[in-house]
Coordinates of C-alpha atoms in Angstrom, one line a residue:
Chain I
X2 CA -3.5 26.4 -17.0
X3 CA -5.9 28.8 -15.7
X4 CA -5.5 32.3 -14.6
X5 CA -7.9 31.8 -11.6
X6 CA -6.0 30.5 -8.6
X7 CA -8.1 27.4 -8.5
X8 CA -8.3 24.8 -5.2
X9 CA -6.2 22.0 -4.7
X10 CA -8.2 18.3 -4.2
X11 CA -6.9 16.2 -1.9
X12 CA -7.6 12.5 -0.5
X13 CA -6.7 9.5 1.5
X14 CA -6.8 6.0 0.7
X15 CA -7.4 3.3 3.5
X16 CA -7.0 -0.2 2.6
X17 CA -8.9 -2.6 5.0
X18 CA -7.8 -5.9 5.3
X19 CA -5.5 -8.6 6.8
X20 CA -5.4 -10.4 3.9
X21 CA -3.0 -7.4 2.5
X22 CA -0.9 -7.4 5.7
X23 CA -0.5 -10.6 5.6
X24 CA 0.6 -11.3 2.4
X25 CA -1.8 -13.5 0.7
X26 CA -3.0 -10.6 -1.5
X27 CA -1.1 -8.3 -3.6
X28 CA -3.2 -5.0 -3.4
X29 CA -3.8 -3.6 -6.9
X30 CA -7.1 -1.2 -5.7
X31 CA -4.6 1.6 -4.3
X32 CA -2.6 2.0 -7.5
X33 CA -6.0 1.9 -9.5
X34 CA -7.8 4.5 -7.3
X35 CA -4.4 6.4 -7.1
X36 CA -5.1 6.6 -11.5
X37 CA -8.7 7.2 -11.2
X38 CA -8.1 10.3 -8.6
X39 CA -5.3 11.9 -10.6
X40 CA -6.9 12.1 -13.8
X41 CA -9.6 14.2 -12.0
X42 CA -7.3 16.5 -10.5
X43 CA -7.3 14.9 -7.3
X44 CA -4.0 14.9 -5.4
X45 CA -3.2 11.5 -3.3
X46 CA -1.7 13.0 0.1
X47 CA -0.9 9.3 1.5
X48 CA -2.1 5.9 1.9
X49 CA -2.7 3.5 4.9
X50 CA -3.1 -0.2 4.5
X51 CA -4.3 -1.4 8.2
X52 CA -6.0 -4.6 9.7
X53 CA -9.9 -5.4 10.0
X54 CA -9.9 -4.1 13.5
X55 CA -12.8 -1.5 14.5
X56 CA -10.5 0.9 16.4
X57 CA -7.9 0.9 13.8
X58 CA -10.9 1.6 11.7
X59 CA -11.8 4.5 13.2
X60 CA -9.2 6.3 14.3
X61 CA -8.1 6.2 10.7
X62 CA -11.1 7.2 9.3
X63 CA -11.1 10.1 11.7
X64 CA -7.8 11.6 11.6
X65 CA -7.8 11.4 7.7
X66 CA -11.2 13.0 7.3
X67 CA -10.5 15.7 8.8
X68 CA -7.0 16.7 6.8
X69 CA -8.3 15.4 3.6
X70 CA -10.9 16.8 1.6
X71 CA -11.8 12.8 0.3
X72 CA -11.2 9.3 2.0
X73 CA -11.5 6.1 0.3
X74 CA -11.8 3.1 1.9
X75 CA -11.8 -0.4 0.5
X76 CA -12.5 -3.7 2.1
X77 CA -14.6 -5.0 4.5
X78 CA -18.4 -4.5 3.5
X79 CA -19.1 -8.1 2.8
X80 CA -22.1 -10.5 4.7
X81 CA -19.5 -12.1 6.7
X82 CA -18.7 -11.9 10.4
X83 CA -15.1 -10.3 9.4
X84 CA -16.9 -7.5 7.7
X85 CA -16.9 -4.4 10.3
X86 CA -16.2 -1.6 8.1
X87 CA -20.0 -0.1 7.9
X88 CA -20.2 -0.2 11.5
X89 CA -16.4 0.7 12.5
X90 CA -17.4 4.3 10.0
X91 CA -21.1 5.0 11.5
X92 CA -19.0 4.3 14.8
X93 CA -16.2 7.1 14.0
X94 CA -18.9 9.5 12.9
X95 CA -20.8 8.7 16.4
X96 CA -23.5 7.6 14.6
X97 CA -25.4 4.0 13.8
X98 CA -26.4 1.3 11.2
X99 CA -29.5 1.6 9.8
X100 CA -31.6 -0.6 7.1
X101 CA -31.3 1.2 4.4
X102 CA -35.1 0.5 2.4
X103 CA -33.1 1.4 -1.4
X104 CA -30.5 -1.1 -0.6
X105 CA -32.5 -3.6 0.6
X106 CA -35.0 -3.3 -2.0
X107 CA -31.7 -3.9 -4.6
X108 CA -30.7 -6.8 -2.8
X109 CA -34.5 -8.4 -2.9
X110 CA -34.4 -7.7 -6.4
X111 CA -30.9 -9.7 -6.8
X112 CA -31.1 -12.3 -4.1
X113 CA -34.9 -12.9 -4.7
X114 CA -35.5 -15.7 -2.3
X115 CA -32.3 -16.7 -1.8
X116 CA -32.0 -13.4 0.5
X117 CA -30.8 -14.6 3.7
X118 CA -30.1 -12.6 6.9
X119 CA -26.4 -12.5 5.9
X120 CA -26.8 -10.9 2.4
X121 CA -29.7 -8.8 4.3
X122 CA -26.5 -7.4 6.2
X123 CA -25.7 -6.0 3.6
X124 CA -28.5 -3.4 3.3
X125 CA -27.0 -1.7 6.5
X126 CA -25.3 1.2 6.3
X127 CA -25.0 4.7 8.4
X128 CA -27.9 6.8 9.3
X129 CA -27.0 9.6 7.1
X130 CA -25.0 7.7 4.4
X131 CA -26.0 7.8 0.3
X132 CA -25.7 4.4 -1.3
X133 CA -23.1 4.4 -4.0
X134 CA -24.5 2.1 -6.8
X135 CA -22.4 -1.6 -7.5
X136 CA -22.9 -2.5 -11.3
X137 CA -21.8 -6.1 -10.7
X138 CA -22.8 -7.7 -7.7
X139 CA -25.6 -5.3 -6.8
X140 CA -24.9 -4.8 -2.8
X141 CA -24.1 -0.9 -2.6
X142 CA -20.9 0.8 -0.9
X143 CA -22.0 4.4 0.4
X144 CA -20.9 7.5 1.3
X145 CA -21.0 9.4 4.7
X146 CA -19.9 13.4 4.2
X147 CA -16.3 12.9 2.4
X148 CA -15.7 9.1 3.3
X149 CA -16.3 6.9 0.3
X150 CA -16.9 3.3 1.7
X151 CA -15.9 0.4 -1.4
X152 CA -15.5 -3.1 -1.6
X153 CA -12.1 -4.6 -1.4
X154 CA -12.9 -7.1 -4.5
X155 CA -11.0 -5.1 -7.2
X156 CA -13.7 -5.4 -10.2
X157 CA -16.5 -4.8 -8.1
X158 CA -14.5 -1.6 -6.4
X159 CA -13.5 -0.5 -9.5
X160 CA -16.8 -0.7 -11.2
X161 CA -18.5 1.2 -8.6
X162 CA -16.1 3.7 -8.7
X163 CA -16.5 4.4 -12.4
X164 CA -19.8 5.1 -11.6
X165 CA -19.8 7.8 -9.6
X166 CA -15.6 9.5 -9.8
X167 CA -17.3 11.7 -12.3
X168 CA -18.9 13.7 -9.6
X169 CA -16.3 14.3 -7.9
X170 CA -15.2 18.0 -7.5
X171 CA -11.4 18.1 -8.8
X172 CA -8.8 20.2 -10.6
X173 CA -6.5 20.1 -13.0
X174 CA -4.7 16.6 -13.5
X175 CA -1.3 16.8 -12.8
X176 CA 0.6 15.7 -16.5
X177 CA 3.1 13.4 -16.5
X178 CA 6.2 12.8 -18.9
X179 CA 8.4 10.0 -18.4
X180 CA 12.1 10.0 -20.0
X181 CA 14.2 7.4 -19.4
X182 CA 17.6 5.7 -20.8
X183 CA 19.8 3.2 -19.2
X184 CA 22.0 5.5 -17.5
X185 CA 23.0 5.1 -14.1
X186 CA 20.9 7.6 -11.7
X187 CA 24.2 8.7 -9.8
X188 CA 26.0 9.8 -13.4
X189 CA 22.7 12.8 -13.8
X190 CA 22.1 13.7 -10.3
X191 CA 24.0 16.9 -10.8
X192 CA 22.4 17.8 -14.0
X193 CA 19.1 16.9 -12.9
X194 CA 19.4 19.1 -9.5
X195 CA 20.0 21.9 -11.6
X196 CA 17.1 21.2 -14.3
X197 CA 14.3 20.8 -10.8
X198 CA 15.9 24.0 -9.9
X199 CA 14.8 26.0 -13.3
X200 CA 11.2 24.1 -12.6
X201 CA 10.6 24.9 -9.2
X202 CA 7.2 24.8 -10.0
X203 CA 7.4 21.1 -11.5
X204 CA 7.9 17.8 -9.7
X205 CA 10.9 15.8 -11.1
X206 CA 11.6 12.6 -9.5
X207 CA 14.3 10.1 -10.4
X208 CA 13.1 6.4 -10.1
X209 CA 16.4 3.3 -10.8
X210 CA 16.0 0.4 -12.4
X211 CA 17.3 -2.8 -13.4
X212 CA 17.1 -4.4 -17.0
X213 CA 19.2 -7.4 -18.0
X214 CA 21.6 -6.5 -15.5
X215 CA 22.2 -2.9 -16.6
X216 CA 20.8 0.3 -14.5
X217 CA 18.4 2.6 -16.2
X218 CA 16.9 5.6 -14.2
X219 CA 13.4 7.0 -15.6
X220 CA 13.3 10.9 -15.0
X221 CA 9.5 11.8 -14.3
X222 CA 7.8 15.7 -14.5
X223 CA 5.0 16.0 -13.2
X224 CA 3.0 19.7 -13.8
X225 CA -0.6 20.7 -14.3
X226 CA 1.4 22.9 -17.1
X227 CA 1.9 21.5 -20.3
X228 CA 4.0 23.9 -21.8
X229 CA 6.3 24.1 -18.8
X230 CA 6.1 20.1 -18.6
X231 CA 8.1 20.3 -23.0
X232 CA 10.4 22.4 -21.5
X233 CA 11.5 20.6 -18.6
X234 CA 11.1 17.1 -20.9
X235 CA 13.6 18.8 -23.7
X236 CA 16.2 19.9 -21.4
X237 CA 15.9 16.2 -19.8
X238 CA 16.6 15.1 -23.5
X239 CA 20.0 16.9 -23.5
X240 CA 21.1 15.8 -20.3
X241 CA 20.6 12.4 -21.7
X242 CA 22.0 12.9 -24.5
X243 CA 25.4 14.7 -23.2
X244 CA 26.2 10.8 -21.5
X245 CA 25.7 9.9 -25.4
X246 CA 22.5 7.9 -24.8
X247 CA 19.2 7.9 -26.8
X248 CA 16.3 8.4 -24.3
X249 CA 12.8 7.1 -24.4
X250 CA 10.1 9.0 -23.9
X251 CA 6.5 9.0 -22.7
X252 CA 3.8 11.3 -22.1
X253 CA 0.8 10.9 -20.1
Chain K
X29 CA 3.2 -24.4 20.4
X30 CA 5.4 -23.8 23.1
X31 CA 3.8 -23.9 26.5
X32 CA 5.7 -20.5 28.0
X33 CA 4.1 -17.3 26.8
X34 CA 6.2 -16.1 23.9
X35 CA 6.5 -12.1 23.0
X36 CA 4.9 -11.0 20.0
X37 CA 6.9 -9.0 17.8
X38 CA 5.3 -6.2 15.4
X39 CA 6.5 -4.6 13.0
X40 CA 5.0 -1.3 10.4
X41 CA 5.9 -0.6 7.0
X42 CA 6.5 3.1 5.4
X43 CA 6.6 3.3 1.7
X44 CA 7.8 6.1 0.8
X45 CA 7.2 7.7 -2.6
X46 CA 5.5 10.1 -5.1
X47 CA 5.7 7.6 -7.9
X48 CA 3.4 5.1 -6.1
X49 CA 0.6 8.0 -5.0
X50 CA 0.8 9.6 -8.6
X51 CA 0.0 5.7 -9.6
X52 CA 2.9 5.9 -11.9
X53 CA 4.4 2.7 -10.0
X54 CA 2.0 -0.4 -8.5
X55 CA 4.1 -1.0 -5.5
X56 CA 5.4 -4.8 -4.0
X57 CA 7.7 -3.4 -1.5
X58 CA 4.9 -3.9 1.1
X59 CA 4.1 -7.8 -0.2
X60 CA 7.3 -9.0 -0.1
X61 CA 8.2 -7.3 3.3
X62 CA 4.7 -8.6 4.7
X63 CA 5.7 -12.3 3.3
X64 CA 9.0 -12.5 4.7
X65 CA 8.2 -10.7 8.5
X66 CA 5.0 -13.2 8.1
X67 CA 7.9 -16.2 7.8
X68 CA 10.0 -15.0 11.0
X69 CA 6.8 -14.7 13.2
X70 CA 6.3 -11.0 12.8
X71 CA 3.2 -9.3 12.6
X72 CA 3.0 -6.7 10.1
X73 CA 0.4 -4.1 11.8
X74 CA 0.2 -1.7 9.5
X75 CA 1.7 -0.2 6.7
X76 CA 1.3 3.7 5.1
X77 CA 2.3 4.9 1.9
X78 CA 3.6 8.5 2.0
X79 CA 5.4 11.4 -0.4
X80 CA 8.5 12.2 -0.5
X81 CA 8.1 15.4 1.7
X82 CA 10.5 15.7 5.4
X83 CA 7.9 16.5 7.7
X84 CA 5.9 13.6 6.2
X85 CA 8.8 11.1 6.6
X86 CA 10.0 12.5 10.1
X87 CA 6.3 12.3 12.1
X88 CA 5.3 9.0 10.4
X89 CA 8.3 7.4 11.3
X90 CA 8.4 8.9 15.0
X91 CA 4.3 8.0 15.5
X92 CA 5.5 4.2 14.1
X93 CA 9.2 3.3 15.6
X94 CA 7.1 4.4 19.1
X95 CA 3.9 2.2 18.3
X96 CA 5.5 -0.9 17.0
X97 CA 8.9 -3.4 17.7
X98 CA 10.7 -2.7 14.1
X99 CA 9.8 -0.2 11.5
X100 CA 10.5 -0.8 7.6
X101 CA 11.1 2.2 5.2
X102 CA 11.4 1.6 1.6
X103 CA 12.3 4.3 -1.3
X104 CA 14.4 7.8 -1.2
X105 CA 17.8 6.6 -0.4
X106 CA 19.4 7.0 -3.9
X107 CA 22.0 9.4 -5.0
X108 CA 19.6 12.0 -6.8
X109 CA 18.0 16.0 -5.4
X110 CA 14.8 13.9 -4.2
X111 CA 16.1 11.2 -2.3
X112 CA 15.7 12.7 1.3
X113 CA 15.1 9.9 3.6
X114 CA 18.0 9.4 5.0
X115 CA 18.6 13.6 5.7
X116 CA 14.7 12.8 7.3
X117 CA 15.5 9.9 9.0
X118 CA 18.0 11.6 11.1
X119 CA 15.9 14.6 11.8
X120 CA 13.1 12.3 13.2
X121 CA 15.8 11.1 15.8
X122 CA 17.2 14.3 16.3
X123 CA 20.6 13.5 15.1
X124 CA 22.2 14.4 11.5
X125 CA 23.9 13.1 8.6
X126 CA 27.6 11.9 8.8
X127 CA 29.7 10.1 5.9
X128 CA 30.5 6.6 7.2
X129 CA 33.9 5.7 6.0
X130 CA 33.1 2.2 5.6
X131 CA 29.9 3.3 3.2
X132 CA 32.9 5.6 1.5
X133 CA 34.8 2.7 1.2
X134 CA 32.3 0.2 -0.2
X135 CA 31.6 3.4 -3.0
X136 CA 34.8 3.5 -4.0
X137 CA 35.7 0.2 -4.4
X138 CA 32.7 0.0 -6.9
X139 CA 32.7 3.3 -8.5
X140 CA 36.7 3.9 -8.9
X141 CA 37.5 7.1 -10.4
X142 CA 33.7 7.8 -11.3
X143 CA 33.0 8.0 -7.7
X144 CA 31.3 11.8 -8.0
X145 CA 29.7 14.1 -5.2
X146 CA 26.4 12.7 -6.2
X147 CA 27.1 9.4 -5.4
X148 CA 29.0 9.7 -2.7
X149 CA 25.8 11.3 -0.9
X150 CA 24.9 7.8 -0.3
X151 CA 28.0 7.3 1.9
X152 CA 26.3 10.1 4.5
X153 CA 23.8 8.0 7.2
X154 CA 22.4 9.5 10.7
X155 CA 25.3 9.3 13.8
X156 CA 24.3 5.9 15.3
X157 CA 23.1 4.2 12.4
X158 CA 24.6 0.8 11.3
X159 CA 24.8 -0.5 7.7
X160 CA 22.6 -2.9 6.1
X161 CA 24.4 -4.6 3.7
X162 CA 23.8 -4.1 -0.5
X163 CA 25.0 -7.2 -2.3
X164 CA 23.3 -5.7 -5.5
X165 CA 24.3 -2.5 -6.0
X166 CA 26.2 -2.0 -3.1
X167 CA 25.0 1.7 -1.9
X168 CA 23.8 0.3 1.7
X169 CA 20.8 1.0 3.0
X170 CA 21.2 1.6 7.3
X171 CA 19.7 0.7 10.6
X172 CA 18.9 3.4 13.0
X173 CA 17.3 1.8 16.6
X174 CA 14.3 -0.5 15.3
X175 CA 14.0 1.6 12.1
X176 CA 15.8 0.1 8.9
X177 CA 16.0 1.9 6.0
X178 CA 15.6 0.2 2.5
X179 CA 15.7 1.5 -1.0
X180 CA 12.6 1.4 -3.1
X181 CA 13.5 -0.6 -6.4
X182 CA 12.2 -3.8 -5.2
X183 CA 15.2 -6.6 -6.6
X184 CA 17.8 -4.4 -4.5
X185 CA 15.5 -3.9 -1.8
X186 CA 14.5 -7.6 -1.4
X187 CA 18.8 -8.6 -1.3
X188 CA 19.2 -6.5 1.2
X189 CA 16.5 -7.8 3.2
X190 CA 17.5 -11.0 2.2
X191 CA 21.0 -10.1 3.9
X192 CA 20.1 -9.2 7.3
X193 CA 16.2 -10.5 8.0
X194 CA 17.1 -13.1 9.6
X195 CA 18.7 -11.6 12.4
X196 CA 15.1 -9.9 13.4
X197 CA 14.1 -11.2 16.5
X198 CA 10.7 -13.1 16.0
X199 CA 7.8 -15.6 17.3
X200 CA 6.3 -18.8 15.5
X201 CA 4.8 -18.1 12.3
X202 CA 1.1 -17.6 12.0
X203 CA 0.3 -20.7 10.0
X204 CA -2.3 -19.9 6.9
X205 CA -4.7 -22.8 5.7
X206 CA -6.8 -21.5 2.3
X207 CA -10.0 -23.2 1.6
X208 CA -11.5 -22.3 -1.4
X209 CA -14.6 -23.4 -3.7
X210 CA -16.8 -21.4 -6.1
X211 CA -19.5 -20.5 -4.0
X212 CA -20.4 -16.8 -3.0
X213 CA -20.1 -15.5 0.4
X214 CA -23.0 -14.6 1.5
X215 CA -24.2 -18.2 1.8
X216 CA -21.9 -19.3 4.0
X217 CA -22.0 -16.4 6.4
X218 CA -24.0 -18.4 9.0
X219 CA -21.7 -21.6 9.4
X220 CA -18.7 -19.3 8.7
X221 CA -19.7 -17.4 12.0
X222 CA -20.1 -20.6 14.0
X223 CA -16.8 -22.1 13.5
X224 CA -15.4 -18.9 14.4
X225 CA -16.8 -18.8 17.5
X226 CA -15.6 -22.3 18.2
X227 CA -12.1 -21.6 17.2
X228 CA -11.8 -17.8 19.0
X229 CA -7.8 -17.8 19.0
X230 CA -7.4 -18.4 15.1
X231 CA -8.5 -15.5 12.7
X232 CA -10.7 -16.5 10.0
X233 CA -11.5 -15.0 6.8
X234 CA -13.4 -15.0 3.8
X235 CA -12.3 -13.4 0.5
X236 CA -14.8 -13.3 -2.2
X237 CA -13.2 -13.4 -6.2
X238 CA -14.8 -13.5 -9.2
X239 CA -13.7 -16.5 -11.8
X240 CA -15.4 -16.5 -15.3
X241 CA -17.9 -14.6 -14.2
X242 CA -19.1 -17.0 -11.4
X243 CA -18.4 -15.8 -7.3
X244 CA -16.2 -18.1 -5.2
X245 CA -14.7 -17.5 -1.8
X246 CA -11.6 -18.2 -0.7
X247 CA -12.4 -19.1 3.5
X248 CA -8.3 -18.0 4.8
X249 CA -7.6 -19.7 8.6
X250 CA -4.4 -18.4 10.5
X251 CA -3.3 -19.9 13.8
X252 CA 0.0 -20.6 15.3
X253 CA -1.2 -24.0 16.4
X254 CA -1.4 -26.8 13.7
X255 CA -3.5 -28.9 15.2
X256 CA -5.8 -26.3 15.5
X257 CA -5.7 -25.2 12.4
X258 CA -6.5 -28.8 10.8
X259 CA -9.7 -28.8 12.7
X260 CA -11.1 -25.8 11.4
X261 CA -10.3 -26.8 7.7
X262 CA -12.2 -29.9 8.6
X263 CA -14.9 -28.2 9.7
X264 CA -14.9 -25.5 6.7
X265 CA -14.4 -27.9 4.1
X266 CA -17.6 -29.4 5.9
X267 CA -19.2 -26.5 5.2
X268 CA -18.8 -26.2 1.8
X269 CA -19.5 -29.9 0.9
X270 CA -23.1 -29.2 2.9
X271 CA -23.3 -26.8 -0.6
X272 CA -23.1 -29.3 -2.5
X273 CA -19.3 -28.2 -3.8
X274 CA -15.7 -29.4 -3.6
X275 CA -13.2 -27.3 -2.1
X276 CA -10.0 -26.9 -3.1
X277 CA -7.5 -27.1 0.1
X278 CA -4.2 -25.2 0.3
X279 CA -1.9 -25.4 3.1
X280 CA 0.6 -22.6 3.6

């Protein structure tokens, strides 16, 4: 840990799409941005998963810009007629579509002459907005100030974020040890209560589970502090331990 | 159909924990809550994924239970230092934490003697609330007004539900027709548009996946009305067969 008192990254995620609401898709892109932005020291505030409706779209985009220092969006960037994120964000930053000559020079490339008007669609994005670069399919997301707008198809989201996440300003990743046993969580709540209060500094959460029919509880700590994090992980050891069970343990 | 105008009932979803922003855990509290509300005819309108912080819990739920019919929580209601939904819960409706004897009663038939102070936290629910049944691991989970308050691990979560969802007030189902056929999005966009336009009162999407490294589109229709619903499949699977492929036709 650093001496400096060093700032504190924060972000939004918005998940666009009925699809999600509606149950027909099980969203994985929130749990793999959630991995991407912690390892860069980038703390998740909260998520949103709402429909493809422009004023939904909007007045997300603009309360969460504003208390977050990054939004993420996915879905919704597609040819199709159900595709309104682009202009739902140059909408919420009072602003317009334009052709964007880099994107639709990328999609020429791609397309060739199968570029019709639908894919040319594609090639609009905010006045104002950088194109972030899509590895896979070629038609760019882009960013407008500290909204990052991605595609909702998970490879092609997460390959685009690969490629730029590494210049992203961020801190220290938060480490995280796992111990766990199959030991009901009600039996340690007392001894845990004490151990968070020793760590005021470090986040220890209790998460239950069930495995053949038995209850386990996994005992997280999470701390930018690694030596802190051993101490806090040893003294979860003991409380194991004292209700005679052998803990398993795992550091990340 | 029916021919008398029918209320429509909505419903938002709050997942509530640090272990699915710090990615630790992919959530499918919000799937299987969107699947079953989707089955009684309610529509899911949003859903937000927040940390386990008070003020967090107590302006999220008061912006939601306002905005929408019935508000889902999941996570926080365990026996451990930070599970404080239910303590939340109440201060969003101004009220506070009292020990319901029949929740006192349920714990102590299942613990017996190792009923401790820890567990019998999860006795304590806001004045007002009523109990939502636990056939699992029979700490209950409560009702407070149009807000019911679930645990997070999703086998208990989903008996609960299970054990009171179909006393939720609700419309006709929005029927879901897939058509799907390996055959990217953007070429379809045109048509796709046109039978939207013909069939305004059904919501029609298209969802673009990638299978061995060829793009395919799955073209999702949603309507109330069946007969309107067949129609538009007709006219989709048209659409794909002018592209020279065969569709693949699930009905849901």
């Amino acid at each position: 840990m650093n001496d400096t008192k060093e700032p504190i990254y924060t972000a939004a995620i918005i998940i666009i799409g009925n699809e999600i609401l509606s149950a027909r898709t099980q969203d994985t892109n929130l749990n793999y941005l959630a991995a991407g932005l912690n390892a860069r020291g980038i703390r998740l505030g909260e998520a949103r998963v709402i429909p493809d409706r422009p004023n939904m779209i909007i007045s997300t985009v603009n309360e969460l810009r504003r208390r977050y220092d990054y939004v993420f969006t996915t879905g919704g960037i597609g040819p199709t007629h159900d595709d309104i994120t682009a202009k739902s964000i140059a909408r919420a930053f009072g602003t317009r579509l334009q052709c964007d000559e880099e994107a639709l020079r990328i999609l020429q490339e791609y397309y060739g002459d199968e570029l019709n008007d639908a894919r040319k669609r594609m090639a609009y994005i905010p006045e104002q907005a950088t194109l972030l670069d899509n590895p896979m399919s070629r038609a760019p997301g882009f960013q407008l100030a500290n909204v990052y707008v991605l595609p909702g198809v998970p490879r092609i989201m997460q390959a685009m974020f690969e490629g730029f996440s590494h210049r992203l300003a961020g801190g220290h990743p938060l480490l995280s040890h796992t111990v766990s046993a199959l030991i009901p969580e009600s039996q340690t709540a007392e001894g845990l209560a004490a151990i968070q209060a020793r760590y005021p500094q470090t986040e220890l959460g209790s998460y239950p589970y069930v495995r053949n029919r038995q209850f386990g509880t996994a005992f997280v700590i999470r701390s930018e502090d690694e030596s802190v994090i051993e101490n806090a992980v040893e003294e979860l050891v003991a409380l194991v331990r004292s209700f005679g069970m052998e803990p398993h343990i795992e550091k990340g």
